[in-house]
Amino acid sequence: MYLADSRGAAAAVVPDSGPGRRRAAVPATVLALGAVSLITDVSSEMVTAVLPLYVITGLGLSPLGFGLLDGINNGVGALVRLAGGHLADRGGRRHKAVAGLGYGLSALCKPLLLLAHSLPVISAVLAADRTGKGLRTAPRDAMISLATAPEHRGRAFGVHRAMDTTGALLGPLAAFAVLRATVDGYDAVFAVSGCVAVLGVLVLVLFVPRHVTSATSARPPAPGRPPEPERPTLRDALGLLRRPRLRRLTACATLLGLTTVSDSFLYLLLQRDADLPAHLFPLLPLGTAAVFLTLAVPLGVLADRVSRRRLFLAGHGVLLAGYGLVLSPWHGIPAVIAVLVLHGAFYAATDGVLAAATAGAVPARHQGAGQALVGTGQALARFACSLAFGAAWNLWGPHTALALTAAALAVSAVVAAFVLRSPDEVPA
């Protein structure tokens, strides 16, 4: 099997390790997890693509009500992410088992949306779905970190995110096709989404190894340092924030998350400004996903060679430029395309890059908890941003709300650049 590297050349992907064999830059475990994420994201994005119109147009909820739902998407999973990461580390690195539990729970929730016709019921179903996402995210990223040599983590996360984003690209297309082909379109979308989610769980069970060997496990401990215990305690996990680099990453991810408008709100703004027909709304995420897919691997490789910290900050600068375009007098299809390009570039420069930076800031036995700490801070911040943006939309209108958020993002980016000004450490 082959993957294109940043120069367009084909790089062979070989098994993770073996006698006399060099560990691959992109191990087979990463590809298997990427396939699981691809299939699962088709399922998730089918729902995400139609949810804003379903709750606002179909159920008549206000933007504030949708802000609550969208906040649940980002916030509830964060509350269990720490537990998922710690349980995976604590259980003798049973990352696959905890991830499988999360994927299975999300798969069970998709058909339940067929019965959800009010805000409380939809909120409960989404909370359960996001609980599954919270359980699986940190163990999955920990498996990617453990399977990959430290110098190639940016590339590995870029490949995984590219495969994940392929699902995000196909999901809205599938939702669009189902809406066009059926009478009760929303119910059909939810039913098909559930079937696809079950397929993702099966791929995880069949093709992802039960235990992932650390790329650095063969290295002897430093002189005078006793070997670390295999099962870290909860106190050990929470004590990770005493590590300066992880503390800085968590603080900056949280601060910037407070000023990151959710995708759904951004798409609603673009749809209204361009006066797009409702049935075209599910296609808006495709622009973001296509750019993310195109740039994820090249920017991951660039992060390995240059600086993950600087690329992460630059990505938020790109997002700020996108906000500026939405607020500008330039409207219409070309403006929508330009914003979606910037939005996709933002994700390519931040999502996998932040995970790779986190992997280098914590030891192998704490990969699950470390990824969870940073991800939890960012997710809770985005939850707060969704609630605040929905309330500001109700009070002052969408463009004023976005202008305030853009100003806050500019200030946050300057602060984050100061906090992260020290050079990247060599991951261990």
GROMACS .gro file of C-alpha atoms in nm, residues 9-414:
model
  406
    9ALA     CA    1   0.621   1.088  -0.429
   10ALA     CA    2   0.485   0.751  -0.323
   11ALA     CA    3   0.613   0.630   0.012
   12ALA     CA    4   0.568   0.263   0.089
   13VAL     CA    5   0.384   0.182   0.409
   14VAL     CA    6   0.518  -0.130   0.575
   15PRO     CA    7   0.411  -0.306   0.897
   16ASP     CA    8   0.475  -0.119   1.221
   17SER     CA    9   0.785  -0.309   1.319
   18GLY     CA   10   0.967  -0.637   1.294
   19PRO     CA   11   1.305  -0.803   1.320
   20GLY     CA   12   1.556  -0.608   1.114
   21ARG     CA   13   1.285  -0.381   0.979
   22ARG     CA   14   1.275  -0.005   1.018
   23ARG     CA   15   0.955   0.134   1.169
   24ALA     CA   16   0.742   0.295   0.900
   25ALA     CA   17   0.688   0.670   0.900
   26VAL     CA   18   0.315   0.592   0.879
   27PRO     CA   19   0.257   0.259   1.058
   28ALA     CA   20  -0.017   0.013   0.963
   29THR     CA   21  -0.192   0.082   1.293
   30VAL     CA   22  -0.236   0.446   1.192
   31LEU     CA   23  -0.388   0.340   0.860
   32ALA     CA   24  -0.630   0.102   1.032
   33LEU     CA   25  -0.737   0.373   1.276
   34GLY     CA   26  -0.770   0.612   0.984
   35ALA     CA   27  -1.009   0.369   0.813
   36VAL     CA   28  -1.218   0.347   1.130
   37SER     CA   29  -1.229   0.727   1.156
   38LEU     CA   30  -1.316   0.761   0.787
   39ILE     CA   31  -1.618   0.533   0.816
   40THR     CA   32  -1.728   0.679   1.149
   41ASP     CA   33  -1.698   1.033   1.017
   42VAL     CA   34  -1.924   0.948   0.722
   43SER     CA   35  -2.184   0.853   0.981
   44SER     CA   36  -2.128   1.153   1.208
   45GLU     CA   37  -2.112   1.413   0.933
   46MET     CA   38  -2.433   1.287   0.777
   47VAL     CA   39  -2.605   1.395   1.098
   48THR     CA   40  -2.398   1.710   1.148
   49ALA     CA   41  -2.472   1.827   0.795
   50VAL     CA   42  -2.850   1.827   0.843
   51LEU     CA   43  -2.877   1.901   1.215
   52PRO     CA   44  -2.875   2.284   1.198
   53LEU     CA   45  -3.161   2.296   0.947
   54TYR     CA   46  -3.343   2.012   1.124
   55VAL     CA   47  -3.356   2.189   1.460
   56ILE     CA   48  -3.403   2.546   1.333
   57THR     CA   49  -3.625   2.492   1.028
   58GLY     CA   50  -3.789   2.159   1.108
   59LEU     CA   51  -3.835   2.195   1.484
   60GLY     CA   52  -3.843   2.576   1.503
   61LEU     CA   53  -3.568   2.621   1.763
   62SER     CA   54  -3.396   2.957   1.805
   63PRO     CA   55  -3.025   3.016   1.738
   64LEU     CA   56  -2.975   3.012   2.116
   65GLY     CA   57  -3.140   2.670   2.132
   66PHE     CA   58  -2.914   2.548   1.856
   67GLY     CA   59  -2.617   2.701   2.036
   68LEU     CA   60  -2.706   2.478   2.332
   69LEU     CA   61  -2.717   2.171   2.109
   70ASP     CA   62  -2.393   2.261   1.936
   71GLY     CA   63  -2.231   2.326   2.271
   72ILE     CA   64  -2.335   1.978   2.379
   73ASN     CA   65  -2.158   1.844   2.069
   74ASN     CA   66  -1.835   2.006   2.187
   75GLY     CA   67  -1.872   2.008   2.565
   76VAL     CA   68  -2.026   1.687   2.690
   77GLY     CA   69  -1.765   1.467   2.526
   78ALA     CA   70  -1.498   1.674   2.697
   79LEU     CA   71  -1.634   1.581   3.039
   80VAL     CA   72  -1.560   1.213   2.979
   81ARG     CA   73  -1.246   1.256   2.766
   82LEU     CA   74  -1.023   1.266   3.071
   83ALA     CA   75  -1.182   0.948   3.203
   84GLY     CA   76  -1.139   0.776   2.866
   85GLY     CA   77  -0.773   0.872   2.838
   86HIS     CA   78  -0.692   0.768   3.195
   87LEU     CA   79  -0.884   0.439   3.174
   88ALA     CA   80  -0.697   0.346   2.858
   89ASP     CA   81  -0.359   0.418   3.023
   90ARG     CA   82  -0.456   0.266   3.356
   91GLY     CA   83  -0.582  -0.059   3.206
   92GLY     CA   84  -0.240  -0.166   3.085
   93ARG     CA   85  -0.270   0.043   2.768
   94ARG     CA   86  -0.607  -0.103   2.673
   95HIS     CA   87  -0.661   0.183   2.434
   96LYS     CA   88  -0.848  -0.028   2.180
   97ALA     CA   89  -1.103  -0.151   2.435
   98VAL     CA   90  -1.187   0.199   2.558
   99ALA     CA   91  -1.196   0.337   2.204
  100GLY     CA   92  -1.425   0.052   2.097
  101LEU     CA   93  -1.664   0.132   2.380
  102GLY     CA   94  -1.680   0.491   2.261
  103TYR     CA   95  -1.736   0.402   1.896
  104GLY     CA   96  -2.006   0.152   1.994
  105LEU     CA   97  -2.195   0.401   2.209
  106SER     CA   98  -2.200   0.659   1.929
  107ALA     CA   99  -2.324   0.396   1.684
  108LEU     CA  100  -2.615   0.312   1.914
  109CYS     CA  101  -2.718   0.678   1.938
  110LYS     CA  102  -2.768   0.744   1.566
  111PRO     CA  103  -3.097   0.549   1.531
  112LEU     CA  104  -3.229   0.712   1.849
  113LEU     CA  105  -3.247   1.044   1.662
  114LEU     CA  106  -3.546   0.893   1.480
  115LEU     CA  107  -3.738   0.931   1.808
  116ALA     CA  108  -3.607   1.278   1.898
  117HIS     CA  109  -3.852   1.558   1.820
  118SER     CA  110  -3.791   1.802   2.104
  119LEU     CA  111  -3.496   1.990   2.247
  120PRO     CA  112  -3.464   1.782   2.569
  121VAL     CA  113  -3.469   1.449   2.382
  122ILE     CA  114  -3.228   1.566   2.112
  123SER     CA  115  -3.000   1.704   2.384
  124ALA     CA  116  -2.998   1.370   2.565
  125VAL     CA  117  -2.920   1.172   2.249
  126LEU     CA  118  -2.643   1.411   2.148
  127ALA     CA  119  -2.500   1.399   2.500
  128ALA     CA  120  -2.477   1.019   2.479
  129ASP     CA  121  -2.327   1.038   2.130
  130ARG     CA  122  -2.066   1.290   2.239
  131THR     CA  123  -1.991   1.077   2.546
  132GLY     CA  124  -1.890   0.806   2.301
  133LYS     CA  125  -1.672   1.052   2.112
  134GLY     CA  126  -1.513   1.166   2.436
  135LEU     CA  127  -1.429   0.809   2.533
  136ARG     CA  128  -1.269   0.720   2.202
  137THR     CA  129  -1.074   1.031   2.102
  138ALA     CA  130  -0.787   1.025   2.353
  139PRO     CA  131  -0.722   0.646   2.330
  140ARG     CA  132  -0.725   0.669   1.950
  141ASP     CA  133  -0.474   0.954   1.943
  142ALA     CA  134  -0.266   0.774   2.205
  143MET     CA  135  -0.245   0.466   1.979
  144ILE     CA  136  -0.130   0.686   1.689
  145SER     CA  137   0.135   0.848   1.912
  146LEU     CA  138   0.261   0.517   2.050
  147ALA     CA  139   0.279   0.346   1.710
  148THR     CA  140   0.474   0.629   1.544
  149ALA     CA  141   0.834   0.739   1.588
  150PRO     CA  142   0.844   1.086   1.750
  151GLU     CA  143   1.004   1.254   1.448
  152HIS     CA  144   0.717   1.138   1.223
  153ARG     CA  145   0.417   1.215   1.444
  154GLY     CA  146   0.313   1.523   1.249
  155ARG     CA  147   0.302   1.317   0.931
  156ALA     CA  148   0.116   1.029   1.100
  157PHE     CA  149  -0.149   1.256   1.249
  158GLY     CA  150  -0.175   1.432   0.913
  159VAL     CA  151  -0.243   1.102   0.737
  160HIS     CA  152  -0.499   1.003   0.999
  161ARG     CA  153  -0.673   1.340   0.981
  162ALA     CA  154  -0.673   1.323   0.601
  163MET     CA  155  -0.850   0.986   0.614
  164ASP     CA  156  -1.084   1.115   0.883
  165THR     CA  157  -1.162   1.416   0.667
  166THR     CA  158  -1.235   1.194   0.370
  167GLY     CA  159  -1.524   1.071   0.579
  168ALA     CA  160  -1.621   1.428   0.655
  169LEU     CA  161  -1.621   1.490   0.280
  170LEU     CA  162  -1.835   1.187   0.200
  171GLY     CA  163  -2.079   1.232   0.490
  172PRO     CA  164  -2.249   1.551   0.368
  173LEU     CA  165  -2.260   1.407   0.015
  174ALA     CA  166  -2.438   1.100   0.149
  175ALA     CA  167  -2.679   1.319   0.349
  176PHE     CA  168  -2.746   1.531   0.040
  177ALA     CA  169  -2.817   1.219  -0.168
  178VAL     CA  170  -3.051   1.074   0.095
  179LEU     CA  171  -3.240   1.403   0.134
  180ARG     CA  172  -3.290   1.425  -0.241
  181ALA     CA  173  -3.395   1.062  -0.281
  182THR     CA  174  -3.642   1.017   0.006
  183VAL     CA  175  -3.966   1.171   0.126
  184ASP     CA  176  -3.894   1.166   0.500
  185GLY     CA  177  -3.539   1.279   0.441
  186TYR     CA  178  -3.419   1.351   0.795
  187ASP     CA  179  -3.532   1.013   0.933
  188ALA     CA  180  -3.365   0.835   0.640
  189VAL     CA  181  -3.039   1.022   0.706
  190PHE     CA  182  -3.042   0.915   1.070
  191ALA     CA  183  -3.113   0.550   0.981
  192VAL     CA  184  -2.839   0.525   0.719
  193SER     CA  185  -2.598   0.700   0.956
  194GLY     CA  186  -2.655   0.432   1.219
  195CYS     CA  187  -2.577   0.151   0.974
  196VAL     CA  188  -2.252   0.316   0.864
  197ALA     CA  189  -2.146   0.366   1.229
  198VAL     CA  190  -2.184  -0.007   1.297
  199LEU     CA  191  -1.950  -0.079   1.003
  200GLY     CA  192  -1.686   0.147   1.161
  201VAL     CA  193  -1.701  -0.051   1.486
  202LEU     CA  194  -1.652  -0.377   1.295
  203VAL     CA  195  -1.341  -0.242   1.121
  204LEU     CA  196  -1.197  -0.140   1.459
  205VAL     CA  197  -1.257  -0.484   1.606
  206LEU     CA  198  -1.113  -0.672   1.309
  207PHE     CA  199  -0.816  -0.464   1.195
  208VAL     CA  200  -0.677  -0.256   1.484
  209PRO     CA  201  -0.431  -0.452   1.704
  210ARG     CA  202  -0.530  -0.510   2.064
  211HIS     CA  203  -0.206  -0.366   2.204
  212VAL     CA  204   0.012  -0.101   2.042
  213THR     CA  205   0.386  -0.113   2.107
  214SER     CA  206   0.549   0.221   2.178
  215ALA     CA  207   0.795   0.345   1.918
  216THR     CA  208   1.026   0.445   2.204
  217SER     CA  209   0.973   0.136   2.419
  218ALA     CA  210   1.311  -0.006   2.324
  219ARG     CA  211   1.497   0.294   2.461
  220PRO     CA  212   1.656   0.231   2.803
  221PRO     CA  213   1.562   0.464   3.089
  222ALA     CA  214   1.788   0.760   3.158
  223PRO     CA  215   2.080   0.688   3.396
  224GLY     CA  216   1.971   0.705   3.757
  225ARG     CA  217   1.601   0.711   3.668
  226PRO     CA  218   1.397   0.409   3.780
  227PRO     CA  219   1.167   0.249   3.524
  228GLU     CA  220   0.817   0.399   3.524
  229PRO     CA  221   0.529   0.179   3.643
  230GLU     CA  222   0.306   0.037   3.371
  231ARG     CA  223  -0.020   0.150   3.529
  232PRO     CA  224  -0.024   0.520   3.618
  233THR     CA  225  -0.254   0.645   3.891
  234LEU     CA  226  -0.514   0.920   3.858
  235ARG     CA  227  -0.285   1.149   4.057
  236ASP     CA  228  -0.010   1.086   3.802
  237ALA     CA  229  -0.247   1.176   3.517
  238LEU     CA  230  -0.366   1.500   3.674
  239GLY     CA  231  -0.008   1.584   3.768
  240LEU     CA  232   0.082   1.605   3.399
  241LEU     CA  233  -0.009   1.973   3.408
  242ARG     CA  234   0.303   2.028   3.617
  243ARG     CA  235   0.496   1.974   3.294
  244PRO     CA  236   0.556   2.326   3.159
  245ARG     CA  237   0.518   2.242   2.791
  246LEU     CA  238   0.191   2.052   2.838
  247ARG     CA  239   0.058   2.327   3.062
  248ARG     CA  240   0.134   2.590   2.798
  249LEU     CA  241  -0.028   2.383   2.522
  250THR     CA  242  -0.341   2.324   2.729
  251ALA     CA  243  -0.371   2.691   2.826
  252CYS     CA  244  -0.332   2.813   2.468
  253ALA     CA  245  -0.564   2.551   2.319
  254THR     CA  246  -0.827   2.653   2.574
  255LEU     CA  247  -0.783   3.026   2.517
  256LEU     CA  248  -0.805   2.995   2.139
  257GLY     CA  249  -1.099   2.756   2.168
  258LEU     CA  250  -1.294   3.029   2.349
  259THR     CA  251  -1.283   3.237   2.031
  260THR     CA  252  -1.344   2.963   1.771
  261VAL     CA  253  -1.694   2.981   1.624
  262SER     CA  254  -1.844   2.638   1.564
  263ASP     CA  255  -1.857   2.509   1.210
  264SER     CA  256  -2.237   2.499   1.209
  265PHE     CA  257  -2.273   2.866   1.299
  266LEU     CA  258  -2.021   2.962   1.032
  267TYR     CA  259  -2.211   2.760   0.770
  268LEU     CA  260  -2.540   2.918   0.874
  269LEU     CA  261  -2.385   3.263   0.827
  270LEU     CA  262  -2.252   3.171   0.483
  271GLN     CA  263  -2.585   3.021   0.378
  272ARG     CA  264  -2.774   3.335   0.480
  273ASP     CA  265  -2.528   3.580   0.327
  274ALA     CA  266  -2.517   3.395  -0.006
  275ASP     CA  267  -2.891   3.316   0.004
  276LEU     CA  268  -2.826   2.950  -0.073
  277PRO     CA  269  -3.126   2.713  -0.103
  278ALA     CA  270  -3.180   2.495   0.203
  279HIS     CA  271  -3.111   2.170   0.018
  280LEU     CA  272  -2.759   2.293  -0.065
  281PHE     CA  273  -2.671   2.355   0.299
  282PRO     CA  274  -2.527   2.004   0.356
  283LEU     CA  275  -2.274   2.075   0.079
  284LEU     CA  276  -2.106   2.364   0.263
  285PRO     CA  277  -1.891   2.138   0.486
  286LEU     CA  278  -1.753   1.980   0.170
  287GLY     CA  279  -1.540   2.284   0.093
  288THR     CA  280  -1.383   2.276   0.438
  289ALA     CA  281  -1.332   1.899   0.422
  290ALA     CA  282  -1.178   1.907   0.074
  291VAL     CA  283  -0.916   2.165   0.172
  292PHE     CA  284  -0.848   1.987   0.502
  293LEU     CA  285  -0.800   1.661   0.313
  294THR     CA  286  -0.562   1.824   0.065
  295LEU     CA  287  -0.345   2.003   0.321
  296ALA     CA  288  -0.346   1.770   0.623
  297VAL     CA  289  -0.046   1.556   0.521
  298PRO     CA  290   0.172   1.837   0.373
  299LEU     CA  291   0.119   2.055   0.679
  300GLY     CA  292   0.181   1.760   0.910
  301VAL     CA  293   0.515   1.699   0.739
  302LEU     CA  294   0.592   2.073   0.758
  303ALA     CA  295   0.516   2.069   1.132
  304ASP     CA  296   0.771   1.788   1.182
  305ARG     CA  297   1.036   1.985   0.993
  306VAL     CA  298   0.972   2.339   1.117
  307SER     CA  299   0.765   2.400   1.430
  308ARG     CA  300   0.435   2.252   1.542
  309ARG     CA  301   0.383   2.544   1.777
  310ARG     CA  302   0.421   2.808   1.505
  311LEU     CA  303   0.203   2.621   1.258
  312PHE     CA  304  -0.070   2.589   1.521
  313LEU     CA  305  -0.065   2.966   1.576
  314ALA     CA  306  -0.053   3.037   1.202
  315GLY     CA  307  -0.364   2.826   1.156
  316HIS     CA  308  -0.559   3.056   1.387
  317GLY     CA  309  -0.435   3.351   1.188
  318VAL     CA  310  -0.587   3.189   0.880
  319LEU     CA  311  -0.916   3.143   1.068
  320LEU     CA  312  -0.914   3.511   1.160
  321ALA     CA  313  -0.877   3.597   0.791
  322GLY     CA  314  -1.182   3.381   0.721
  323TYR     CA  315  -1.384   3.571   0.979
  324GLY     CA  316  -1.275   3.894   0.815
  325LEU     CA  317  -1.406   3.775   0.477
  326VAL     CA  318  -1.745   3.686   0.627
  327LEU     CA  319  -1.767   4.034   0.779
  328SER     CA  320  -1.659   4.207   0.456
  329PRO     CA  321  -1.905   4.346   0.197
  330TRP     CA  322  -1.796   4.071  -0.043
  331HIS     CA  323  -2.075   3.813  -0.072
  332GLY     CA  324  -2.184   3.548  -0.318
  333ILE     CA  325  -2.047   3.209  -0.424
  334PRO     CA  326  -1.682   3.322  -0.471
  335ALA     CA  327  -1.677   3.463  -0.118
  336VAL     CA  328  -1.825   3.140   0.020
  337ILE     CA  329  -1.555   2.936  -0.156
  338ALA     CA  330  -1.278   3.162  -0.023
  339VAL     CA  331  -1.405   3.132   0.336
  340LEU     CA  332  -1.431   2.753   0.310
  341VAL     CA  333  -1.074   2.733   0.177
  342LEU     CA  334  -0.946   2.932   0.474
  343HIS     CA  335  -1.159   2.727   0.713
  344GLY     CA  336  -1.016   2.399   0.581
  345ALA     CA  337  -0.660   2.534   0.598
  346PHE     CA  338  -0.721   2.629   0.960
  347TYR     CA  339  -0.812   2.273   1.052
  348ALA     CA  340  -0.521   2.125   0.856
  349ALA     CA  341  -0.276   2.351   1.043
  350THR     CA  342  -0.417   2.292   1.392
  351ASP     CA  343  -0.601   1.964   1.447
  352GLY     CA  344  -0.339   1.693   1.394
  353VAL     CA  345  -0.056   1.939   1.464
  354LEU     CA  346  -0.183   2.002   1.818
  355ALA     CA  347  -0.214   1.627   1.882
  356ALA     CA  348   0.142   1.572   1.757
  357ALA     CA  349   0.272   1.852   1.979
  358THR     CA  350   0.089   1.703   2.278
  359ALA     CA  351   0.238   1.359   2.208
  360GLY     CA  352   0.587   1.505   2.239
  361ALA     CA  353   0.509   1.669   2.572
  362VAL     CA  354   0.415   1.357   2.774
  363PRO     CA  355   0.573   1.013   2.831
  364ALA     CA  356   0.442   0.704   2.653
  365ARG     CA  357   0.254   0.568   2.954
  366HIS     CA  358   0.052   0.890   2.979
  367GLN     CA  359  -0.036   0.939   2.612
  368GLY     CA  360  -0.408   0.884   2.669
  369ALA     CA  361  -0.430   1.122   2.964
  370GLY     CA  362  -0.209   1.383   2.799
  371GLN     CA  363  -0.417   1.393   2.481
  372ALA     CA  364  -0.730   1.409   2.696
  373LEU     CA  365  -0.608   1.706   2.902
  374VAL     CA  366  -0.538   1.923   2.599
  375GLY     CA  367  -0.847   1.807   2.412
  376THR     CA  368  -1.071   1.862   2.713
  377GLY     CA  369  -0.956   2.218   2.760
  378GLN     CA  370  -1.014   2.296   2.394
  379ALA     CA  371  -1.354   2.123   2.378
  380LEU     CA  372  -1.490   2.289   2.693
  381ALA     CA  373  -1.377   2.625   2.559
  382ARG     CA  374  -1.559   2.565   2.231
  383PHE     CA  375  -1.867   2.463   2.428
  384ALA     CA  376  -1.858   2.799   2.605
  385CYS     CA  377  -1.803   2.977   2.272
  386SER     CA  378  -2.109   2.808   2.120
  387LEU     CA  379  -2.332   2.921   2.405
  388ALA     CA  380  -2.192   3.274   2.402
  389PHE     CA  381  -2.213   3.305   2.024
  390GLY     CA  382  -2.573   3.180   2.018
  391ALA     CA  383  -2.670   3.432   2.286
  392ALA     CA  384  -2.487   3.715   2.107
  393TRP     CA  385  -2.663   3.621   1.781
  394ASN     CA  386  -3.000   3.653   1.956
  395LEU     CA  387  -2.910   3.986   2.116
  396TRP     CA  388  -2.716   4.172   1.847
  397GLY     CA  389  -2.738   3.969   1.528
  398PRO     CA  390  -2.493   3.725   1.366
  399HIS     CA  391  -2.245   3.973   1.217
  400THR     CA  392  -2.199   4.170   1.538
  401ALA     CA  393  -2.148   3.843   1.724
  402LEU     CA  394  -1.885   3.736   1.472
  403ALA     CA  395  -1.709   4.075   1.486
  404LEU     CA  396  -1.676   4.047   1.864
  405THR     CA  397  -1.545   3.691   1.833
  406ALA     CA  398  -1.292   3.793   1.568
  407ALA     CA  399  -1.159   4.072   1.790
  408ALA     CA  400  -1.127   3.831   2.080
  409LEU     CA  401  -0.948   3.579   1.856
  410ALA     CA  402  -0.692   3.840   1.750
  411VAL     CA  403  -0.613   3.921   2.113
  412SER     CA  404  -0.601   3.552   2.209
  413ALA     CA  405  -0.360   3.473   1.925
  414VAL     CA  406  -0.119   3.743   2.043
   0.00000   0.00000   0.00000
